[in-house]
XYZ file of C-alpha atoms in Angstrom:
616
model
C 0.000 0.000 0.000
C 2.535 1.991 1.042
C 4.818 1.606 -2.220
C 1.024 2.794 -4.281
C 1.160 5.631 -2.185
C 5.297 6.530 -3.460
C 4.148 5.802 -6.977
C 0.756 8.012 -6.985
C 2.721 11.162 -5.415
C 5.460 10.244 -8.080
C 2.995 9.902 -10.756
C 1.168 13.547 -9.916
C 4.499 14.436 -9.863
C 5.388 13.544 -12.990
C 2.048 15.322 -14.603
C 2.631 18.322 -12.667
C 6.092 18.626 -14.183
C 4.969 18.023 -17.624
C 2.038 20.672 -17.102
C 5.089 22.725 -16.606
C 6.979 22.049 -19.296
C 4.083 22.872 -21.767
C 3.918 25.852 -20.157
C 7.120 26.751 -20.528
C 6.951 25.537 -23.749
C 3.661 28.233 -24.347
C 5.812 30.684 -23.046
C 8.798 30.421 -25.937
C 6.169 29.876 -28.583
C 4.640 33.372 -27.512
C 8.480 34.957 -27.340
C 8.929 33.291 -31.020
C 5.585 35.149 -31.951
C 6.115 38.339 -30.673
C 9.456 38.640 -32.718
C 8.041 36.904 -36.090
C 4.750 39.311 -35.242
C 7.992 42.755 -34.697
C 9.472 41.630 -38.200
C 6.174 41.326 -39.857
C 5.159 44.323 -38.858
C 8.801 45.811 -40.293
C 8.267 44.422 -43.415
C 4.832 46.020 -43.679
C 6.159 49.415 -43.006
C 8.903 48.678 -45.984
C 6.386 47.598 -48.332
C 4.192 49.972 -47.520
C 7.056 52.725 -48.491
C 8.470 50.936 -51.196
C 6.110 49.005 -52.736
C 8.071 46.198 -54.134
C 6.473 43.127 -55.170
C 9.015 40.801 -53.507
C 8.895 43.000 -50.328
C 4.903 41.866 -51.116
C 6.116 38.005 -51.543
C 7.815 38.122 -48.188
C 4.996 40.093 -46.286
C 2.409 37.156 -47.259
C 4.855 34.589 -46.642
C 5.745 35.595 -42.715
C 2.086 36.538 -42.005
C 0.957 32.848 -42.720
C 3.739 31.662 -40.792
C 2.624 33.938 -37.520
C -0.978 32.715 -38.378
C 0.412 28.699 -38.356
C 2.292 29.314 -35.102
C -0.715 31.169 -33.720
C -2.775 27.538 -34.559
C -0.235 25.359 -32.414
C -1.375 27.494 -28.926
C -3.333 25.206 -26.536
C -5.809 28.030 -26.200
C -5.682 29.066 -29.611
C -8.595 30.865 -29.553
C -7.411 33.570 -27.735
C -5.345 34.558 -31.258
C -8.292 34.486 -33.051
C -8.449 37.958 -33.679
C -4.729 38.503 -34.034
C -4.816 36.327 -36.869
C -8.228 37.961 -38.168
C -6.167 41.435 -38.418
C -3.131 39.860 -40.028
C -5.115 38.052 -42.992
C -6.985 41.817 -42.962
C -3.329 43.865 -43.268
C -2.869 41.169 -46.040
C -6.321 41.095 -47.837
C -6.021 44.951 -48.051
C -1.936 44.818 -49.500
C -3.109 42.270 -51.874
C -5.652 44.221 -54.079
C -2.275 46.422 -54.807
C -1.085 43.272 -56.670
C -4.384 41.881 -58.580
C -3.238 41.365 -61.974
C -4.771 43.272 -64.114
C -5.487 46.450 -61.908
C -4.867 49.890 -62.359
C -1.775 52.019 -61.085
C -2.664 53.374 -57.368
C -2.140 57.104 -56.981
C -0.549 58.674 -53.814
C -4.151 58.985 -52.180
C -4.811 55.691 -52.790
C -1.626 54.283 -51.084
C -2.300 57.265 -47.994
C -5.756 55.133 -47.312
C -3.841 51.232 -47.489
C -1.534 53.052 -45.403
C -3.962 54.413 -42.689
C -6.221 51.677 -42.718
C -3.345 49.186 -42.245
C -2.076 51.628 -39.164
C -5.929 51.514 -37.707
C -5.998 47.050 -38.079
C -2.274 46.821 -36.635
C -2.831 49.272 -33.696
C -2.815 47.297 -30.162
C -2.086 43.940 -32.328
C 0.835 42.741 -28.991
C -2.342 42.738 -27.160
C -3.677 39.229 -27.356
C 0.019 38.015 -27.375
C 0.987 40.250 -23.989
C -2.611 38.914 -22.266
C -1.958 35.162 -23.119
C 1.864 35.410 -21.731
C 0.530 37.309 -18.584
C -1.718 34.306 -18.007
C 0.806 31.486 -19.140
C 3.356 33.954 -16.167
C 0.821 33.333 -13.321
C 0.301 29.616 -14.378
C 3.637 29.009 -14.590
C 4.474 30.406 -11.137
C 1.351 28.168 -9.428
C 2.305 24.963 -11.004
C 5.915 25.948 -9.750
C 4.352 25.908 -6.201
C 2.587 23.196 -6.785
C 5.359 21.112 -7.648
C 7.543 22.153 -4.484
C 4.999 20.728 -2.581
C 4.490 17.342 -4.140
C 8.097 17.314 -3.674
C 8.347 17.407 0.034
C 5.236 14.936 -0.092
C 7.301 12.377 -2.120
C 10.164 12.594 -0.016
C 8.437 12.122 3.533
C 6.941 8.986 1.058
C 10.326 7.637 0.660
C 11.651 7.327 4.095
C 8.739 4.763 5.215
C 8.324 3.165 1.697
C 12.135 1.518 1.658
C 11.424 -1.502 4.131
C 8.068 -2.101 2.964
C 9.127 -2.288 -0.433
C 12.280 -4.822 0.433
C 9.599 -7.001 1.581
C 7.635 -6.879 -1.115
C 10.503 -7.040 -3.655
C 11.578 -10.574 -1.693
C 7.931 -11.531 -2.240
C 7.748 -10.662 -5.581
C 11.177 -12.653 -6.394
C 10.127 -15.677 -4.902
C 6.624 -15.608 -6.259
C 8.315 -14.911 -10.149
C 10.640 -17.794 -9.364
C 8.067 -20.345 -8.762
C 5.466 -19.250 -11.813
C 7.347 -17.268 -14.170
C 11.180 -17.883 -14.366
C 10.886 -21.614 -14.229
C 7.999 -21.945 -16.822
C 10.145 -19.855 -18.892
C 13.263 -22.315 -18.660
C 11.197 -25.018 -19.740
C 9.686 -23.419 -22.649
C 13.437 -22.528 -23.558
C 14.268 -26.584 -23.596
C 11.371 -27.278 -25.252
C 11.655 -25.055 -28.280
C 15.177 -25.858 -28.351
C 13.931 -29.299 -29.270
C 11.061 -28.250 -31.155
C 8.873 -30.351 -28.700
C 6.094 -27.557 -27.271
C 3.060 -29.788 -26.582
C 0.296 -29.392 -23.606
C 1.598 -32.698 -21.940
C 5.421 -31.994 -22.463
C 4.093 -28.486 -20.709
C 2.441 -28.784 -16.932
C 1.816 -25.346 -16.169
C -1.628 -24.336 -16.354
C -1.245 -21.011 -14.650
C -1.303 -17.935 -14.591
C -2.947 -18.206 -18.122
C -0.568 -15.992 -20.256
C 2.069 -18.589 -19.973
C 0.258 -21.130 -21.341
C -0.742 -18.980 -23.777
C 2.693 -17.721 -24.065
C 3.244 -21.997 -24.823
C 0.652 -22.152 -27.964
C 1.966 -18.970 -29.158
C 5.684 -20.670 -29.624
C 4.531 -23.999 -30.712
C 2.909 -22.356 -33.515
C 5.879 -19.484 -33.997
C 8.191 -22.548 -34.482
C 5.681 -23.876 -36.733
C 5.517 -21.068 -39.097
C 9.282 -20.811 -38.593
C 9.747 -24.071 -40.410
C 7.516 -22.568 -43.299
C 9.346 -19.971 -43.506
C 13.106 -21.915 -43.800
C 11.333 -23.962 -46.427
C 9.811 -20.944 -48.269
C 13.073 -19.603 -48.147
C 15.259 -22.285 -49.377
C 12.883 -22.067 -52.301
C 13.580 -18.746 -53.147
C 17.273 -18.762 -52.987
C 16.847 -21.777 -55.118
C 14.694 -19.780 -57.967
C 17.392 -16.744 -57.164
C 20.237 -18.839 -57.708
C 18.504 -20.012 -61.506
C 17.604 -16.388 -62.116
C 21.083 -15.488 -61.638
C 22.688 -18.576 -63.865
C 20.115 -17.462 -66.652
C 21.443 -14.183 -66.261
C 25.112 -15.097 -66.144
C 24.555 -17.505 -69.208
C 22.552 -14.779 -70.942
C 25.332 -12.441 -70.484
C 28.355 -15.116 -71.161
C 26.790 -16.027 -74.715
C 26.143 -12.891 -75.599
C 27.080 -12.044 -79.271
C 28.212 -8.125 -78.317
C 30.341 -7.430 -75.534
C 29.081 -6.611 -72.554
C 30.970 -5.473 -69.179
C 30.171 -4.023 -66.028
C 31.881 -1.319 -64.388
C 31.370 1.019 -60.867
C 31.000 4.710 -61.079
C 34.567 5.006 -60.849
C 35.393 3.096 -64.272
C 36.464 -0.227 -63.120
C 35.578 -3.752 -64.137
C 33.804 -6.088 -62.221
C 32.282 -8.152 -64.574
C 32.830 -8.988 -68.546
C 31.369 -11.647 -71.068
C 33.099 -14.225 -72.916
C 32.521 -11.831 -76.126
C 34.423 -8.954 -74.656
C 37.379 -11.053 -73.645
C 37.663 -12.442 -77.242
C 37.616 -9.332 -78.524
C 40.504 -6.769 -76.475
C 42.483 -10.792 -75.908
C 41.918 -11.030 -72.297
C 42.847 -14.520 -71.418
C 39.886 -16.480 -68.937
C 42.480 -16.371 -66.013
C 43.149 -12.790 -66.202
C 39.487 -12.103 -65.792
C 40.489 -11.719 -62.048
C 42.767 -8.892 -62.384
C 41.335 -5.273 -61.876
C 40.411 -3.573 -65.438
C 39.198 0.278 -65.899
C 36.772 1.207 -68.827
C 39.658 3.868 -69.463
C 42.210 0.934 -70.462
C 40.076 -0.089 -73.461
C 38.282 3.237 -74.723
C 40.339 5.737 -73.537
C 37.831 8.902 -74.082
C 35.186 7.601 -72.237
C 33.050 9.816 -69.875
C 30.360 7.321 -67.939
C 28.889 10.647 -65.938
C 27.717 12.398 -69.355
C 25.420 9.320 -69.359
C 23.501 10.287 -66.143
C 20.525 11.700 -68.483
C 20.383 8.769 -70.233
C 19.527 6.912 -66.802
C 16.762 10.080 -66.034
C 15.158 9.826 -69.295
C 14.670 5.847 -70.033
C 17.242 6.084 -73.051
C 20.132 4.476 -74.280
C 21.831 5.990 -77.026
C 24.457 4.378 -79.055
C 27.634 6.197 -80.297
C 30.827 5.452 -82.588
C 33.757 4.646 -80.998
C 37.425 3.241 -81.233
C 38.130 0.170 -78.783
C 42.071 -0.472 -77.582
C 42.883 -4.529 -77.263
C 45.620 -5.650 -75.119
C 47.223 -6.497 -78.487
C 47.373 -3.117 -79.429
C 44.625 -3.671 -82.195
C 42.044 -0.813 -82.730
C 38.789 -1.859 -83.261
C 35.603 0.230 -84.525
C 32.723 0.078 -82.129
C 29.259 1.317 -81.589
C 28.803 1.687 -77.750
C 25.456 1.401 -75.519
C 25.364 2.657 -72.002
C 22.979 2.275 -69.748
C 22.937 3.561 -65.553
C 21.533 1.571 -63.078
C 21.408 1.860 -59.257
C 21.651 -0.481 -56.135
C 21.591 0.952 -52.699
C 22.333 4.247 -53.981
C 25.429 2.727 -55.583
C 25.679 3.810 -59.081
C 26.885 0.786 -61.477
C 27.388 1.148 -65.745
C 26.160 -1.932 -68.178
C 28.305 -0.564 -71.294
C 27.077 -3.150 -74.627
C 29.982 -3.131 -77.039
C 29.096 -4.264 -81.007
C 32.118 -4.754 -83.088
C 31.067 -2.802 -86.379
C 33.995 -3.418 -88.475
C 31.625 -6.633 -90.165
C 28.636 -3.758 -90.672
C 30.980 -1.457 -92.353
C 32.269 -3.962 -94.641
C 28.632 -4.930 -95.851
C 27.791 -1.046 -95.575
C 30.673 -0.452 -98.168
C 29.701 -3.591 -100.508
C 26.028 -1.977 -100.669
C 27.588 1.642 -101.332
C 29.854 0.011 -104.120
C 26.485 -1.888 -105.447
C 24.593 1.283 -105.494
C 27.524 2.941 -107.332
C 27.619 0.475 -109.811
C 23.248 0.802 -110.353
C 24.028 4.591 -110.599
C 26.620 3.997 -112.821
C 25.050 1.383 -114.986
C 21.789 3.965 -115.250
C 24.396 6.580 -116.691
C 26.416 4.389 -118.564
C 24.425 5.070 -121.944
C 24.417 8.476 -121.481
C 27.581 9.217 -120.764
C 28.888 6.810 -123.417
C 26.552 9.284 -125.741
C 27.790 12.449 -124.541
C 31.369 11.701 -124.636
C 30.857 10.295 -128.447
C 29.371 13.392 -129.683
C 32.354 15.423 -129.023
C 35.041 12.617 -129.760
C 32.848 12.140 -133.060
C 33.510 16.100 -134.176
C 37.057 15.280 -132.696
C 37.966 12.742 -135.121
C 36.207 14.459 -137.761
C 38.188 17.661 -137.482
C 41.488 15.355 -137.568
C 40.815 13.838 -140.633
C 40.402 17.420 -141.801
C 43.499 18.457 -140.892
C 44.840 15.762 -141.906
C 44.121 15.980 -145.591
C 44.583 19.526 -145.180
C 48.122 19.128 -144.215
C 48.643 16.843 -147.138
C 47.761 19.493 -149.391
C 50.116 22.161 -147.752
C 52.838 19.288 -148.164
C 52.129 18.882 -151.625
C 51.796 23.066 -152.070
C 54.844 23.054 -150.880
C 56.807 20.748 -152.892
C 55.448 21.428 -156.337
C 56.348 25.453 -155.432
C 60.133 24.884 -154.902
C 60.955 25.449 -158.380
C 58.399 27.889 -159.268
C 58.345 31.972 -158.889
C 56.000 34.299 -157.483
C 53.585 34.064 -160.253
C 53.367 30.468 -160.572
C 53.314 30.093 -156.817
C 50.318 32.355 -156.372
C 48.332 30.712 -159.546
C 49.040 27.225 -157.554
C 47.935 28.505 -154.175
C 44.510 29.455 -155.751
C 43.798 26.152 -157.684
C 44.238 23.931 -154.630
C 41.980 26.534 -152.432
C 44.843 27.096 -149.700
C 42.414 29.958 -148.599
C 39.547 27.319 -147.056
C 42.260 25.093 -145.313
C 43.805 28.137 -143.843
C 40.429 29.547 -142.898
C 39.381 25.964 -141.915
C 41.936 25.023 -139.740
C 41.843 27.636 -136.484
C 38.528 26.215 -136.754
C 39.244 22.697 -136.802
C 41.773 23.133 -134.058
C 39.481 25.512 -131.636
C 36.404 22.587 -131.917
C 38.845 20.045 -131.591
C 39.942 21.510 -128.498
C 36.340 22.576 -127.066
C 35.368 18.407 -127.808
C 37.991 17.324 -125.752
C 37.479 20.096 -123.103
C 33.730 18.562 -122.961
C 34.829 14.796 -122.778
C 37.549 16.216 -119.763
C 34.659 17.682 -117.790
C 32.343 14.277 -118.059
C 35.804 12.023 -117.139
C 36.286 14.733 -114.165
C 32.792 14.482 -112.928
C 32.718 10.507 -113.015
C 36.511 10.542 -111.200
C 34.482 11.892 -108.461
C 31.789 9.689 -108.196
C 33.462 6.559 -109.229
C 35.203 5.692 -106.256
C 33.729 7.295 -102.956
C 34.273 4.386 -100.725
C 38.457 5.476 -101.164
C 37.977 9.276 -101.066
C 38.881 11.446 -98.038
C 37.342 14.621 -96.593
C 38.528 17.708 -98.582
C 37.631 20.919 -99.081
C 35.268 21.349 -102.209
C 32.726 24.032 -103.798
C 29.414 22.261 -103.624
C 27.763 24.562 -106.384
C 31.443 22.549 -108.425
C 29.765 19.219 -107.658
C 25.893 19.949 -108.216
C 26.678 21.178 -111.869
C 29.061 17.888 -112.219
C 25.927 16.296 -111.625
C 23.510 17.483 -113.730
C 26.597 16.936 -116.284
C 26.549 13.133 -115.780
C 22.898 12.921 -115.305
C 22.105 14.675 -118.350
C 21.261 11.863 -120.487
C 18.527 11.173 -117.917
C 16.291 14.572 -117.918
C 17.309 16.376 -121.224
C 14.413 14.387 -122.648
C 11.802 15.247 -120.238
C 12.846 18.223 -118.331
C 14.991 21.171 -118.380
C 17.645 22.135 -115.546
C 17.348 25.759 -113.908
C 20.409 25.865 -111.802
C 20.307 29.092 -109.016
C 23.729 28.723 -107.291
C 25.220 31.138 -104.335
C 28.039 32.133 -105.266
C 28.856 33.458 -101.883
C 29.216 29.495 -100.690
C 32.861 28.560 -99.715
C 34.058 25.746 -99.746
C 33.556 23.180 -97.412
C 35.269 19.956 -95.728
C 33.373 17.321 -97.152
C 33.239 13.859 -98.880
C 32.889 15.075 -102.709
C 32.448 11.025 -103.740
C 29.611 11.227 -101.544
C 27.601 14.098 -101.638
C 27.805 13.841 -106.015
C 26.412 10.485 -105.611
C 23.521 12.133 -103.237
C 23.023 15.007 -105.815
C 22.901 12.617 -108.698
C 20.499 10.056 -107.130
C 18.295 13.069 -106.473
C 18.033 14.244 -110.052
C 17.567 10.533 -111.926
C 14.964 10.274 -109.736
C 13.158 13.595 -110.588
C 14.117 12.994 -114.221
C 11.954 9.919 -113.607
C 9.110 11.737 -111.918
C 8.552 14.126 -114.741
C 8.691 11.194 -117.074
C 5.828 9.633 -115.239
C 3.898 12.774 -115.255
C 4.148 13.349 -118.982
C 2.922 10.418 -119.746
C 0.054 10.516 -117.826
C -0.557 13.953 -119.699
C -3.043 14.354 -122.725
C -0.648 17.031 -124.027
C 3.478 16.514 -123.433
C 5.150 19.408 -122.000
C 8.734 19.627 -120.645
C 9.151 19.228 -116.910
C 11.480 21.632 -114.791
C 13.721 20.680 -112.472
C 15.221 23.716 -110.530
C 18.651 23.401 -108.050
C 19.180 26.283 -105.342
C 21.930 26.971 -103.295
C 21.627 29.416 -100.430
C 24.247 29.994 -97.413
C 22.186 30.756 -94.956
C 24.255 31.872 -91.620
C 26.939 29.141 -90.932
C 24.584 26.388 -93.467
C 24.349 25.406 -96.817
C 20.971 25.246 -97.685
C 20.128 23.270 -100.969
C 16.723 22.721 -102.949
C 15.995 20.225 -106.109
C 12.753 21.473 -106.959
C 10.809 19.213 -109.848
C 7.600 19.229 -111.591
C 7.076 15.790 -111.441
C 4.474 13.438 -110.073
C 5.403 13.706 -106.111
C 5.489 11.385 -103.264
C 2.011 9.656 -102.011
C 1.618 10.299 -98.228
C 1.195 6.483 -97.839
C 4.932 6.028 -98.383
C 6.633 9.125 -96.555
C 7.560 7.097 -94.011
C 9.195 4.448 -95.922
C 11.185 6.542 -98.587
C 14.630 6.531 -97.200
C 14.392 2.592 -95.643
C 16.921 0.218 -97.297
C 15.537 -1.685 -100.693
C 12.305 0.557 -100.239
C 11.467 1.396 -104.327
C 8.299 2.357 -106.081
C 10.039 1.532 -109.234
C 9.363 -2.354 -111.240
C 11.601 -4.896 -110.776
C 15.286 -4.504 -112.189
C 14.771 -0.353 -112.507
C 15.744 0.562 -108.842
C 17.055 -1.438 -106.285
C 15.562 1.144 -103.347
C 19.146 2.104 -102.300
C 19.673 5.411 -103.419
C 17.735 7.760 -100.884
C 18.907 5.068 -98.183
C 22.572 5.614 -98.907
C 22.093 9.442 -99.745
C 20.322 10.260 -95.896
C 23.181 8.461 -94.671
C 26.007 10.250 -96.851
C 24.292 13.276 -96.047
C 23.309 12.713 -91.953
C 25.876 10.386 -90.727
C 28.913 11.534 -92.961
C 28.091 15.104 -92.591
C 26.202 15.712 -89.707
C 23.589 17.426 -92.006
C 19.916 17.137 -92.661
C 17.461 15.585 -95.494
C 13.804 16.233 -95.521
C 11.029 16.572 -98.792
C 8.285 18.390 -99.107
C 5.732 16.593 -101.903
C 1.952 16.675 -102.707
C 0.909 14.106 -104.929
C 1.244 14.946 -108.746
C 2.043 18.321 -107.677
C 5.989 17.744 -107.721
C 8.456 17.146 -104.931
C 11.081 19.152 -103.104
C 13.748 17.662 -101.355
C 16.407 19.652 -99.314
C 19.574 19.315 -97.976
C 21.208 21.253 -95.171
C 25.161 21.353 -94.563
C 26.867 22.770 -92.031
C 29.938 25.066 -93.012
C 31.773 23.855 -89.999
């Protein structure tokens, strides 16, 4: 009884003190008020003369914060009205900032001003009255406190015996129904043998109940290894699957730390830098192998879901360089950030890449073969036609010239006028000057096809690009001077640029055979035939070379825009096009030089395709 009594006086104690404490607590809350409620009132008074919107920002902000700590009072509704004249100060500075109202004038503002003065006047009151209060109620539970004090210690000089006893009590009485219950349960589950006769104890009740609740714990226990041995059995398959996956990969794949270094690789990456399987083991960075590699730049590729693949050159331990396209993905494990970098060996790809660019050639050549043959047999016809001319000619002035050694002025000039010397020597600047102009023409076509005929070899260079479109409307002639005539509008401002010249003529040219074939189309589906137009711009437009082939033929149906630069994609019959040409030519023109290709068409309207090169 007498230890209930210690632990009730201990207990009111105990609330008396925490009564206190909130108090206290009140106390610093109102403190922390009155200075947020000073500095609000500050800020006012700046706003109020300066009229700033972010003074306006702030003003809002630490009013609702004096209004939240005004909520968290025990007797909040003493602040009631403090908080009714702060959202009043801040309704009334708020209509200043309405969007859409007019500019206040200087009576205006004088009325926000006094109004705001009238609200805010006496506004410490309701924070000075509730600390006054909080003062006195501090000072009485202090009191009250002192007291229960001395109470609790007159408690505690006659509780000590009484409470030996009982604790002696209390031991023996634990001893007998607790503790050595307890034991037994302890042997029991050890053995997994918790049963109602292995257990005697029928009381007090929560040890018995204490019993079922163990037998079945060790029950579910059991489950639970078994469950679990089943699931690191599935995880360990998972993982093998993965590993075997990842071993028989046909691209490399390795795995590498934030930091760059190895710690795993595939059977397909060790092939290809000539690690040996027992010097898997040693420690490898991503740096020894591709030495520009940057693994943070791919931290966006992680954020956004995307893995982007990228050209690069891959060291072996042979010293071999090896093309590569590279994929890297992020991924993270207990905030640890780890790399999977997928390695493709493209060196195969380019090889085929360059067989279908030298088969393409060859079906651009073999559509220009006839032409050119034509247009370089025209001039070499006139060629050889002037030779023979000058050949006879200079026959005759052999001749002239021996039957006049003997002769004298006279006879000389009578012989000069039978054999018409006047014609050959009239003739002959003429022969010689279309002579010369013939093989001037056949120079040009060998020029232009010395540039197309073998792009797979040629290196960047500079060249004029306004040099290569006319070289290919040369070589293409034999295709559109039938159906079309060529408008060329050239920049002359355009400088050169660094460039592929193989590659961009064989763009140029598959451009125009295929307009050349559009207009063909269309004027045969004409009642009357008129001549087509094709019409090449070239614009520099800031630090780009902007290029249009403009034709008049029958367009491109909007059911295959999609499809018009895919590999082997052709609208043309069997053994006309082999659907390579626009393929190749977005490549040439977006991979080799970092440029654009796009077409605007409507269907028998015409098509425009345009081509966009960067200077640098």
């Amino acid at each position: 009884m007498s230890v209930g009594i210690v632990l009730y006086n201990s207990h009111k104690l105990n609330l008396k003190q925490q009564e206190l404490q909130e108090s206290t607590r009140e106390e610093l809350r109102i403190k922390e008020a009155e200075m947020l409620l000073k500095q609000w009132l500050m800020s006012l008074d700046l706003y109020l003369n300066n009229r700033q919107a972010y003074i306006y920002d702030s003003l809002v902000d630490q009013g609702e914060a004096i209004i939240f700590l005004n909520n968290q009072f025990k007797y909040k509704y003493r602040l009631r009205d403090l908080n009714e004249k702060i959202s009043a100060v801040l309704d009334l500075c708020s209509e200043v900032h309405q969007p859409g109202k007019k500019k206040r004038n200087e009576n205006d503002w004088y009325h926000i001003i006094t109004k705001s003065d009238t609200i805010t006047e006496d506004l410490y009151a309701p924070l000075q009255l509730y600390k006054a209060d909080l003062v006195l109620k501090i000072d009485r539970e202090k009191i009250k406190i002192a007291s229960r004090q001395i109470t609790l210690k007159r408690t505690l000089y006659i509780c000590p015996t009484a409470l030996i006893v009982f604790t002696f009590l209390m031991i023996k009485w634990s001893n007998r129904t607790i503790v050595n219950p307890i034991k037994l349960l302890r042997v029991l589950a050890s053995k997994e043998e918790i049963s109602t006769e292995n257990f005697p104890y029928n009381n007090p009740i929560e040890l018995k109940s204490l019993a079922d609740t163990l037998k079945q714990y060790v029950h579910d226990l059991e489950k639970a290894k078994e469950l679990a041995w089943l699931k690191t059995k599935q995880v360990e398959h998972i993982n093998m699957r993965i590993s075997s996956i990842m071993e028989t990969a046909a691209d490399a794949i390795i795995c590498s730390k934030a930091s760059g270094q190895i710690f795993a690789m595939n059977a397909s990456f060790r092939d290809l830098v000539n690690i040996e399987q027992n010097d898997s083991s040693k420690v490898y960075l991503c740096q020894d192998f591709i030495s520009d590699i940057n693994l943070q730049k791919y931290n966006v590729h992680f954020d956004n879901k995307k893995v982007l693949p990228e050209q690069n050159i891959l060291s072996g331990l042979n010293g071999e360089k090896i093309k590569i396209e590279l994929s890297v993905s992020k991924f993270k494990i207990d905030e640890n950030v780890f790399y999977t970098i997928i390695i493709r060996d493209v060196r195969e790809r380019e090889r085929m890449q360059a067989q279908l660019l030298q088969s393409q050639k060859m079906d651009s050549i073999g559509i220009l073969a006839s032409g050119i043959a034509h247009e370089i047999n025209t001039p070499i016809q006139y060629v050889s036609n002037y030779c023979l001319f000058l050949q006879d000619a200079y026959k005759d002035i052999l001749k002239y010239l021996e039957l006049t050694q003997d002769l004298d002025l006279e006879q000389k000039k009578r012989l000069y006028d039978e054999m018409d010397l006047d014609f050959i020597n009239t003739e002959i600047p003429v022969a010689l000057d279309g002579s010369l102009e013939g093989l001037q023409k056949v120079s040009d076509i060998v020029k232009s096809m010395k540039i197309m005929a073998h792009p797979s070899k040629a290196k960047k260079i500079d060249y004029d690009i306004n040099s290569l479109i006319k070289e290919a409307v040369l070589l293409s002639e034999n295709e559109w001077k039938k159906y079309a005539i060529v408008e060329l509008l050239l920049d002359d401002e355009i400088p050169e640029i660094y460039c592929f010249p193989g590659f961009l003529s064989q763009t140029f040219i598959n451009i125009i055979i295929n307009a050349s074939h559009a207009i063909e189309a269309q004027i045969k589906k004409q009642k009357i035939e008129t001549n087509g137009k094709i019409t090449i711009t070239s614009k520099l437009k800031g630090q780009e070379i902007n290029i249009k082939f403009i034709d008049t033929g029958t367009g491109i149906n909007d059911k295959i825009r999609t499809k018009i630069f895919d590999p082997f994609f052709t609208t043309k019959d069997i053994g006309v096009g082999t659907g390579q040409g626009l393929a190749l030519s977005h490549d040439f023109i977006v991979n080799k030089h970092n440029g654009s290709i796009n077409f605007t068409s409507n269907s028998d309207l015409g098509c425009t395709f345009v081509i966009t090169l960067p200077i640098q």
